[in-house]
PDB file of C-alpha atoms and ligand atoms in Angstrom:
ATOM      1  CA  MET A   1       6.344 172.541  75.002  1.00 82.00           C
ATOM      2  CA  ARG A   2       5.942 174.024  78.492  1.00 97.00           C
ATOM      3  CA  ARG A   3       2.574 173.451  80.144  1.00 97.00           C
ATOM      4  CA  PRO A   4       1.220 176.739  81.504  1.00 98.00           C
ATOM      5  CA  LEU A   5       0.663 176.921  85.244  1.00 98.00           C
ATOM      6  CA  VAL A   6      -1.673 179.276  87.063  1.00 98.00           C
ATOM      7  CA  ALA A   7      -1.132 179.196  90.819  1.00 98.00           C
ATOM      8  CA  GLY A   8      -3.189 181.145  93.350  1.00 98.00           C
ATOM      9  CA  ASN A   9      -1.348 182.564  96.339  1.00 98.00           C
ATOM     10  CA  TRP A  10      -4.073 183.186  98.880  1.00 98.00           C
ATOM     11  CA  LYS A  11      -1.638 184.748 101.356  1.00 98.00           C
ATOM     12  CA  MET A  12      -3.189 185.248 104.833  1.00 98.00           C
ATOM     13  CA  ASN A  13      -6.757 185.551 103.573  1.00 98.00           C
ATOM     14  CA  GLY A  14      -9.945 183.617 104.061  1.00 97.00           C
ATOM     15  CA  SER A  15     -11.861 181.573 106.581  1.00 98.00           C
ATOM     16  CA  LEU A  16     -12.950 177.963 106.611  1.00 98.00           C
ATOM     17  CA  GLU A  17     -16.226 179.063 105.076  1.00 98.00           C
ATOM     18  CA  SER A  18     -14.651 181.180 102.328  1.00 98.00           C
ATOM     19  CA  VAL A  19     -12.145 178.420 101.493  1.00 98.00           C
ATOM     20  CA  ARG A  20     -15.031 176.031 100.940  1.00 98.00           C
ATOM     21  CA  SER A  21     -17.000 178.405  98.751  1.00 98.00           C
ATOM     22  CA  LEU A  22     -13.944 179.520  96.751  1.00 98.00           C
ATOM     23  CA  LEU A  23     -12.969 175.924  96.004  1.00 98.00           C
ATOM     24  CA  ASP A  24     -16.542 175.119  95.128  1.00 98.00           C
ATOM     25  CA  GLY A  25     -16.575 177.992  92.624  1.00 98.00           C
ATOM     26  CA  ILE A  26     -13.193 177.065  91.123  1.00 98.00           C
ATOM     27  CA  GLY A  27     -14.237 173.405  90.960  1.00 97.00           C
ATOM     28  CA  ARG A  28     -17.364 174.277  88.978  1.00 95.00           C
ATOM     29  CA  GLY A  29     -15.430 176.134  86.271  1.00 95.00           C
ATOM     30  CA  VAL A  30     -12.115 174.329  86.115  1.00 95.00           C
ATOM     31  CA  GLY A  31     -13.467 171.670  83.764  1.00 92.00           C
ATOM     32  CA  ASP A  32     -13.326 174.267  80.986  1.00 91.00           C
ATOM     33  CA  VAL A  33      -9.579 174.668  81.487  1.00 93.00           C
ATOM     34  CA  LYS A  34      -8.075 172.126  79.144  1.00 90.00           C
ATOM     35  CA  SER A  35      -4.328 172.522  78.915  1.00 94.00           C
ATOM     36  CA  ALA A  36      -3.204 174.798  81.742  1.00 97.00           C
ATOM     37  CA  GLU A  37      -2.323 173.387  85.133  1.00 98.00           C
ATOM     38  CA  VAL A  38      -4.139 174.972  88.071  1.00 98.00           C
ATOM     39  CA  ALA A  39      -2.935 175.151  91.681  1.00 98.00           C
ATOM     40  CA  VAL A  40      -3.853 176.964  94.894  1.00 98.00           C
ATOM     41  CA  CYS A  41      -1.658 177.817  97.868  1.00 98.00           C
ATOM     42  CA  PRO A  42      -3.821 178.405 100.963  1.00 98.00           C
ATOM     43  CA  PRO A  43      -2.644 179.352 104.452  1.00 98.00           C
ATOM     44  CA  TYR A  44      -1.197 176.245 106.149  1.00 98.00           C
ATOM     45  CA  ILE A  45      -4.126 175.875 108.515  1.00 98.00           C
ATOM     46  CA  TYR A  46      -6.523 175.189 105.634  1.00 98.00           C
ATOM     47  CA  LEU A  47      -4.401 172.526 103.943  1.00 98.00           C
ATOM     48  CA  PRO A  48      -6.311 169.574 105.464  1.00 98.00           C
ATOM     49  CA  GLU A  49      -9.586 171.036 104.184  1.00 98.00           C
ATOM     50  CA  VAL A  50      -8.102 171.816 100.785  1.00 98.00           C
ATOM     51  CA  GLU A  51      -6.746 168.280 100.535  1.00 98.00           C
ATOM     52  CA  LYS A  52     -10.144 166.884 101.454  1.00 98.00           C
ATOM     53  CA  LEU A  53     -11.942 169.006  98.860  1.00 98.00           C
ATOM     54  CA  LEU A  54      -9.434 168.735  96.006  1.00 98.00           C
ATOM     55  CA  SER A  55      -8.270 165.117  96.230  1.00 97.00           C
ATOM     56  CA  GLY A  56      -9.050 163.392  92.963  1.00 95.00           C
ATOM     57  CA  SER A  57      -9.557 166.711  91.138  1.00 96.00           C
ATOM     58  CA  ASP A  58      -7.296 168.274  88.504  1.00 95.00           C
ATOM     59  CA  ILE A  59      -6.367 171.110  90.845  1.00 98.00           C
ATOM     60  CA  ALA A  60      -3.057 170.863  92.698  1.00 98.00           C
ATOM     61  CA  TRP A  61      -2.243 172.639  95.960  1.00 98.00           C
ATOM     62  CA  GLY A  62       0.764 173.774  97.886  1.00 98.00           C
ATOM     63  CA  GLY A  63       2.202 175.723 100.799  1.00 98.00           C
ATOM     64  CA  GLN A  64       3.192 179.385 100.838  1.00 98.00           C
ATOM     65  CA  ASP A  65       6.509 178.768 102.593  1.00 98.00           C
ATOM     66  CA  LEU A  66       8.385 176.058 104.517  1.00 98.00           C
ATOM     67  CA  SER A  67      11.086 175.690 107.108  1.00 98.00           C
ATOM     68  CA  THR A  68      14.675 174.822 106.284  1.00 98.00           C
ATOM     69  CA  GLU A  69      14.577 172.456 109.266  1.00 98.00           C
ATOM     70  CA  SER A  70      13.018 169.011 109.345  1.00 98.00           C
ATOM     71  CA  SER A  71      11.681 169.078 112.924  1.00 98.00           C
ATOM     72  CA  GLY A  72      12.360 170.358 116.417  1.00 98.00           C
ATOM     73  CA  ALA A  73      12.225 173.527 118.453  1.00 98.00           C
ATOM     74  CA  TYR A  74      11.235 176.003 115.721  1.00 98.00           C
ATOM     75  CA  THR A  75       8.054 177.594 116.986  1.00 98.00           C
ATOM     76  CA  GLY A  76       5.672 178.619 114.240  1.00 97.00           C
ATOM     77  CA  GLU A  77       7.543 176.815 111.465  1.00 98.00           C
ATOM     78  CA  VAL A  78       6.204 174.133 109.131  1.00 98.00           C
ATOM     79  CA  ALA A  79       8.403 171.360 107.730  1.00 98.00           C
ATOM     80  CA  ALA A  80       8.416 169.994 104.191  1.00 98.00           C
ATOM     81  CA  SER A  81       7.305 166.584 105.500  1.00 98.00           C
ATOM     82  CA  MET A  82       4.209 168.256 106.977  1.00 98.00           C
ATOM     83  CA  LEU A  83       3.319 169.720 103.586  1.00 98.00           C
ATOM     84  CA  ASN A  84       3.744 166.231 102.155  1.00 98.00           C
ATOM     85  CA  ASP A  85       1.411 164.868 104.831  1.00 98.00           C
ATOM     86  CA  PHE A  86      -1.365 166.984 103.331  1.00 98.00           C
ATOM     87  CA  GLY A  87      -0.693 166.147  99.702  1.00 98.00           C
ATOM     88  CA  CYS A  88       1.022 169.359  98.619  1.00 98.00           C
ATOM     89  CA  LYS A  89       2.625 169.326  95.202  1.00 98.00           C
ATOM     90  CA  TYR A  90       3.993 172.875  95.270  1.00 98.00           C
ATOM     91  CA  VAL A  91       5.520 175.266  97.766  1.00 99.00           C
ATOM     92  CA  ILE A  92       6.238 178.955  97.243  1.00 99.00           C
ATOM     93  CA  VAL A  93       9.703 180.053  98.362  1.00 98.00           C
ATOM     94  CA  GLY A  94      11.167 183.541  98.539  1.00 98.00           C
ATOM     95  CA  HIS A  95       7.966 185.515  98.063  1.00 98.00           C
ATOM     96  CA  SER A  96       8.821 189.210  98.314  1.00 98.00           C
ATOM     97  CA  GLU A  97       6.603 189.522 101.402  1.00 98.00           C
ATOM     98  CA  ARG A  98       8.783 186.890 103.123  1.00 98.00           C
ATOM     99  CA  ARG A  99      11.934 188.588 101.907  1.00 98.00           C
ATOM    100  CA  THR A 100      10.698 191.985 103.126  1.00 97.00           C
ATOM    101  CA  TYR A 101       8.793 191.258 106.349  1.00 97.00           C
ATOM    102  CA  HIS A 102      10.822 188.256 107.491  1.00 97.00           C
ATOM    103  CA  ALA A 103      14.217 189.365 106.192  1.00 97.00           C
ATOM    104  CA  GLU A 104      14.690 186.222 104.128  1.00 98.00           C
ATOM    105  CA  SER A 105      18.033 186.376 102.347  1.00 98.00           C
ATOM    106  CA  ASP A 106      18.836 184.915  98.937  1.00 98.00           C
ATOM    107  CA  GLN A 107      20.833 182.206 100.710  1.00 98.00           C
ATOM    108  CA  LEU A 108      17.973 181.263 103.043  1.00 98.00           C
ATOM    109  CA  VAL A 109      15.574 181.128 100.102  1.00 98.00           C
ATOM    110  CA  ALA A 110      18.025 178.918  98.195  1.00 98.00           C
ATOM    111  CA  LYS A 111      18.162 176.581 101.201  1.00 98.00           C
ATOM    112  CA  LYS A 112      14.348 176.453 101.285  1.00 98.00           C
ATOM    113  CA  TYR A 113      14.361 175.636  97.575  1.00 98.00           C
ATOM    114  CA  ALA A 114      16.793 172.768  98.222  1.00 98.00           C
ATOM    115  CA  VAL A 115      14.815 171.434 101.187  1.00 98.00           C
ATOM    116  CA  ALA A 116      11.563 171.513  99.203  1.00 98.00           C
ATOM    117  CA  ARG A 117      13.124 169.680  96.303  1.00 98.00           C
ATOM    118  CA  ALA A 118      14.703 167.069  98.538  1.00 98.00           C
ATOM    119  CA  ALA A 119      11.253 166.375  99.975  1.00 98.00           C
ATOM    120  CA  GLY A 120       9.786 165.877  96.504  1.00 98.00           C
ATOM    121  CA  LEU A 121       7.891 169.174  96.501  1.00 98.00           C
ATOM    122  CA  VAL A 122       8.009 171.496  93.497  1.00 98.00           C
ATOM    123  CA  PRO A 123       9.344 174.860  94.674  1.00 98.00           C
ATOM    124  CA  ILE A 124       7.971 178.026  93.090  1.00 98.00           C
ATOM    125  CA  LEU A 125      10.907 180.407  93.454  1.00 98.00           C
ATOM    126  CA  CYS A 126       9.842 184.060  93.535  1.00 98.00           C
ATOM    127  CA  ILE A 127      12.302 186.654  92.301  1.00 98.00           C
ATOM    128  CA  GLY A 128      11.865 190.283  91.371  1.00 98.00           C
ATOM    129  CA  GLU A 129      13.073 193.825  91.816  1.00 98.00           C
ATOM    130  CA  THR A 130      11.725 196.734  93.852  1.00 96.00           C
ATOM    131  CA  LEU A 131      10.706 200.006  92.233  1.00 95.00           C
ATOM    132  CA  GLU A 132      13.954 201.651  93.363  1.00 95.00           C
ATOM    133  CA  GLU A 133      15.958 198.834  91.814  1.00 97.00           C
ATOM    134  CA  ARG A 134      14.042 199.116  88.527  1.00 96.00           C
ATOM    135  CA  GLU A 135      14.493 202.868  88.449  1.00 94.00           C
ATOM    136  CA  ALA A 136      18.188 202.422  89.143  1.00 97.00           C
ATOM    137  CA  GLY A 137      18.394 200.110  86.128  1.00 97.00           C
ATOM    138  CA  THR A 138      19.408 197.089  88.200  1.00 98.00           C
ATOM    139  CA  THR A 139      16.477 194.751  87.472  1.00 98.00           C
ATOM    140  CA  ASN A 140      18.576 192.132  85.695  1.00 98.00           C
ATOM    141  CA  GLU A 141      21.292 192.305  88.312  1.00 98.00           C
ATOM    142  CA  VAL A 142      18.762 191.714  91.114  1.00 98.00           C
ATOM    143  CA  VAL A 143      16.957 188.779  89.516  1.00 98.00           C
ATOM    144  CA  ALA A 144      20.289 187.246  88.478  1.00 98.00           C
ATOM    145  CA  ARG A 145      21.549 187.472  92.070  1.00 98.00           C
ATOM    146  CA  GLN A 146      18.374 185.835  93.430  1.00 98.00           C
ATOM    147  CA  LEU A 147      18.524 183.085  90.811  1.00 98.00           C
ATOM    148  CA  ASP A 148      22.265 182.514  91.131  1.00 98.00           C
ATOM    149  CA  ALA A 149      21.891 181.824  94.876  1.00 98.00           C
ATOM    150  CA  VAL A 150      19.877 178.698  93.999  1.00 98.00           C
ATOM    151  CA  ILE A 151      22.235 177.657  91.209  1.00 98.00           C
ATOM    152  CA  ALA A 152      25.262 178.164  93.496  1.00 98.00           C
ATOM    153  CA  LEU A 153      23.797 175.948  96.204  1.00 97.00           C
ATOM    154  CA  GLU A 154      22.184 173.285  94.084  1.00 94.00           C
ATOM    155  CA  GLY A 155      23.513 173.463  90.530  1.00 97.00           C
ATOM    156  CA  VAL A 156      21.464 174.373  87.489  1.00 98.00           C
ATOM    157  CA  ASP A 157      19.800 170.958  87.320  1.00 97.00           C
ATOM    158  CA  ALA A 158      17.830 171.859  90.448  1.00 97.00           C
ATOM    159  CA  LEU A 159      15.853 174.272  88.293  1.00 98.00           C
ATOM    160  CA  ALA A 160      14.592 171.357  86.222  1.00 97.00           C
ATOM    161  CA  HIS A 161      12.490 170.407  89.257  1.00 94.00           C
ATOM    162  CA  GLY A 162      11.081 173.817  90.060  1.00 98.00           C
ATOM    163  CA  VAL A 163       9.175 176.790  88.746  1.00 98.00           C
ATOM    164  CA  ILE A 164      10.249 180.431  88.759  1.00 98.00           C
ATOM    165  CA  ALA A 165       7.855 183.297  89.381  1.00 98.00           C
ATOM    166  CA  TYR A 166       9.079 186.678  88.219  1.00 98.00           C
ATOM    167  CA  GLU A 167       7.253 189.117  90.465  1.00 98.00           C
ATOM    168  CA  PRO A 168       8.278 192.753  90.260  1.00 97.00           C
ATOM    169  CA  VAL A 169       7.736 193.918  93.839  1.00 96.00           C
ATOM    170  CA  TRP A 170       6.251 197.213  92.640  1.00 95.00           C
ATOM    171  CA  ALA A 171       3.484 195.310  90.849  1.00 94.00           C
ATOM    172  CA  ILE A 172       2.412 193.052  93.708  1.00 93.00           C
ATOM    173  CA  GLY A 173      -0.949 194.017  95.147  1.00 88.00           C
ATOM    174  CA  THR A 174      -0.592 197.545  93.782  1.00 91.00           C
ATOM    175  CA  GLY A 175      -2.771 197.305  90.694  1.00 88.00           C
ATOM    176  CA  LYS A 176       0.313 198.271  88.635  1.00 88.00           C
ATOM    177  CA  THR A 177       1.133 195.509  86.193  1.00 88.00           C
ATOM    178  CA  ALA A 178       4.345 195.225  84.243  1.00 90.00           C
ATOM    179  CA  THR A 179       3.505 195.679  80.569  1.00 96.00           C
ATOM    180  CA  PRO A 180       3.698 192.455  78.584  1.00 97.00           C
ATOM    181  CA  ASP A 181       6.892 193.742  76.934  1.00 97.00           C
ATOM    182  CA  GLN A 182       8.486 194.718  80.247  1.00 97.00           C
ATOM    183  CA  ALA A 183       7.675 191.308  81.714  1.00 98.00           C
ATOM    184  CA  GLN A 184       8.783 189.423  78.593  1.00 98.00           C
ATOM    185  CA  GLU A 185      12.126 191.227  78.645  1.00 98.00           C
ATOM    186  CA  VAL A 186      12.896 190.041  82.176  1.00 98.00           C
ATOM    187  CA  HIS A 187      11.547 186.534  81.541  1.00 98.00           C
ATOM    188  CA  ALA A 188      13.799 186.250  78.477  1.00 98.00           C
ATOM    189  CA  PHE A 189      16.728 187.458  80.555  1.00 98.00           C
ATOM    190  CA  ILE A 190      16.022 184.851  83.258  1.00 98.00           C
ATOM    191  CA  ARG A 191      15.811 182.091  80.669  1.00 98.00           C
ATOM    192  CA  SER A 192      19.010 183.215  78.995  1.00 98.00           C
ATOM    193  CA  ARG A 193      20.776 183.316  82.355  1.00 98.00           C
ATOM    194  CA  VAL A 194      19.783 179.682  82.978  1.00 98.00           C
ATOM    195  CA  ALA A 195      20.704 178.782  79.383  1.00 98.00           C
ATOM    196  CA  GLU A 196      24.280 179.928  80.049  1.00 97.00           C
ATOM    197  CA  LYS A 197      24.495 176.871  82.324  1.00 97.00           C
ATOM    198  CA  SER A 198      22.089 174.508  80.556  1.00 98.00           C
ATOM    199  CA  SER A 199      20.025 175.170  77.460  1.00 98.00           C
ATOM    200  CA  GLU A 200      17.979 172.067  78.153  1.00 98.00           C
ATOM    201  CA  VAL A 201      16.982 173.201  81.657  1.00 98.00           C
ATOM    202  CA  ALA A 202      16.269 176.711  80.349  1.00 98.00           C
ATOM    203  CA  GLU A 203      14.032 175.395  77.588  1.00 98.00           C
ATOM    204  CA  GLY A 204      11.904 173.315  79.963  1.00 98.00           C
ATOM    205  CA  LEU A 205      11.756 175.866  82.795  1.00 98.00           C
ATOM    206  CA  ARG A 206       8.349 177.381  83.532  1.00 98.00           C
ATOM    207  CA  ILE A 207       8.639 181.076  84.362  1.00 98.00           C
ATOM    208  CA  LEU A 208       5.413 182.565  85.728  1.00 98.00           C
ATOM    209  CA  TYR A 209       4.608 186.248  85.919  1.00 98.00           C
ATOM    210  CA  GLY A 210       3.147 187.647  89.131  1.00 97.00           C
ATOM    211  CA  GLY A 211       1.995 191.159  89.948  1.00 96.00           C
ATOM    212  CA  SER A 212      -1.592 192.361  89.633  1.00 94.00           C
ATOM    213  CA  MET A 213      -2.467 189.804  86.960  1.00 97.00           C
ATOM    214  CA  LYS A 214      -6.205 189.826  86.203  1.00 97.00           C
ATOM    215  CA  PRO A 215      -8.525 188.264  83.627  1.00 97.00           C
ATOM    216  CA  GLY A 216      -8.223 191.480  81.583  1.00 97.00           C
ATOM    217  CA  ASN A 217      -4.435 191.421  81.194  1.00 97.00           C
ATOM    218  CA  ALA A 218      -3.611 187.721  81.560  1.00 98.00           C
ATOM    219  CA  ALA A 219      -3.939 186.655  77.919  1.00 97.00           C
ATOM    220  CA  GLU A 220      -1.590 189.350  76.695  1.00 98.00           C
ATOM    221  CA  LEU A 221       0.993 188.591  79.370  1.00 98.00           C
ATOM    222  CA  ILE A 222       0.830 184.812  79.054  1.00 97.00           C
ATOM    223  CA  GLY A 223       0.812 185.195  75.272  1.00 97.00           C
ATOM    224  CA  LYS A 224       4.450 186.287  75.433  1.00 98.00           C
ATOM    225  CA  SER A 225       6.909 183.593  74.440  1.00 97.00           C
ATOM    226  CA  ASP A 226       8.755 183.344  77.774  1.00 98.00           C
ATOM    227  CA  ILE A 227       5.760 183.768  80.093  1.00 98.00           C
ATOM    228  CA  ASP A 228       4.437 180.358  81.085  1.00 98.00           C
ATOM    229  CA  GLY A 229       1.579 181.264  83.384  1.00 98.00           C
ATOM    230  CA  GLY A 230       0.944 183.306  86.492  1.00 98.00           C
ATOM    231  CA  LEU A 231       1.295 183.429  90.246  1.00 98.00           C
ATOM    232  CA  ILE A 232      -1.845 185.227  91.294  1.00 98.00           C
ATOM    233  CA  GLY A 233      -2.504 187.034  94.568  1.00 98.00           C
ATOM    234  CA  GLY A 234      -5.598 189.233  94.821  1.00 97.00           C
ATOM    235  CA  ALA A 235      -7.382 187.830  91.769  1.00 98.00           C
ATOM    236  CA  SER A 236      -7.068 184.270  93.098  1.00 98.00           C
ATOM    237  CA  LEU A 237      -9.499 185.088  95.894  1.00 98.00           C
ATOM    238  CA  THR A 238     -12.563 185.132  93.679  1.00 98.00           C
ATOM    239  CA  ALA A 239     -13.432 182.097  91.592  1.00 98.00           C
ATOM    240  CA  GLU A 240     -14.546 184.142  88.607  1.00 98.00           C
ATOM    241  CA  ASP A 241     -11.319 186.146  88.333  1.00 98.00           C
ATOM    242  CA  PHE A 242      -9.096 183.168  89.001  1.00 98.00           C
ATOM    243  CA  LEU A 243     -10.900 181.052  86.417  1.00 98.00           C
ATOM    244  CA  GLY A 244     -10.734 183.944  83.952  1.00 98.00           C
ATOM    245  CA  ILE A 245      -6.936 183.872  84.247  1.00 98.00           C
ATOM    246  CA  CYS A 246      -6.838 180.064  83.971  1.00 98.00           C
ATOM    247  CA  THR A 247      -8.890 180.265  80.781  1.00 97.00           C
ATOM    248  CA  ALA A 248      -6.572 182.931  79.398  1.00 96.00           C
ATOM    249  CA  ALA A 249      -3.592 180.659  80.120  1.00 96.00           C
ATOM    250  CA  ASP A 250      -5.295 177.869  78.234  1.00 90.00           C
TER     251      ASP A 250
HETATM  252  C1  PEP B 301       1.619 187.687  94.732  1.00 73.29           C
HETATM  253  O1  PEP B 301       1.601 188.098  95.872  1.00 73.29           O
HETATM  254  O2  PEP B 301       2.255 186.650  94.447  1.00 73.29           O
HETATM  255  C2  PEP B 301       0.895 188.446  93.715  1.00 73.29           C
HETATM  256  C3  PEP B 301       1.204 188.284  92.460  1.00 73.29           C
HETATM  257  O3  PEP B 301      -0.083 189.307  94.185  1.00 73.29           O
HETATM  258  P1  PEP B 301      -1.103 190.189  93.299  1.00 73.29           P
HETATM  259  O4  PEP B 301      -1.602 189.308  92.190  1.00 73.29           O
HETATM  260  O5  PEP B 301      -2.168 190.581  94.252  1.00 73.29           O
HETATM  261  O6  PEP B 301      -0.305 191.343  92.775  1.00 73.29           O
END
């Protein structure tokens, strides 16, 4: 039985004040969430505050990215050990915004996955196709390539220590959601791809859906057999919407 996970990706949003009030709102409602796991991924700069406010709660937290390097002359980068210093459980790797705006390759993302794992963090590996790729009928090819980069570097067992987020790029922040059937089809493909190497790893692997998930569509998406929760962008910025999705995942 895979425990559903709902993780909020706050991206580069918020202020110290809004972080406090958002966590206060989530904290007030999260007690009603019984079986799903809940996590938030704030901008790095707010991690000390998030740690202070969430320590001892049932809500986990994580980074939105990390460096492949452990320390040194890498201006602007943040190491895995630094995420550990502030109690992170999770770290997102390979988000499409990193792949697009920072030219992160499949190989770099795989390295980040490996570095996160080695540091004891749980990587949330984002994979997904663009609209052009979907229209060209290459969705499976694209997600397989992104997934295989991690398996090639680390072996399939590495996936036993991580989470996958299937995020069709055309659905992120656009208000266009993949239909539950469209999402389920790709999730089933991802699981079957992993099962070719290890049925045990595939069975235990949590595969989240991400892309304009909201309280109104979450239950139907997460109700699909291979969808194990959500990675939430926009709707994770208001406590009511985020909690609505957490409740749906329950
Ligand atoms: C995301 O960026 O991971 C995401 C899913 O964003 P949104 O929910 O806003 O589409």
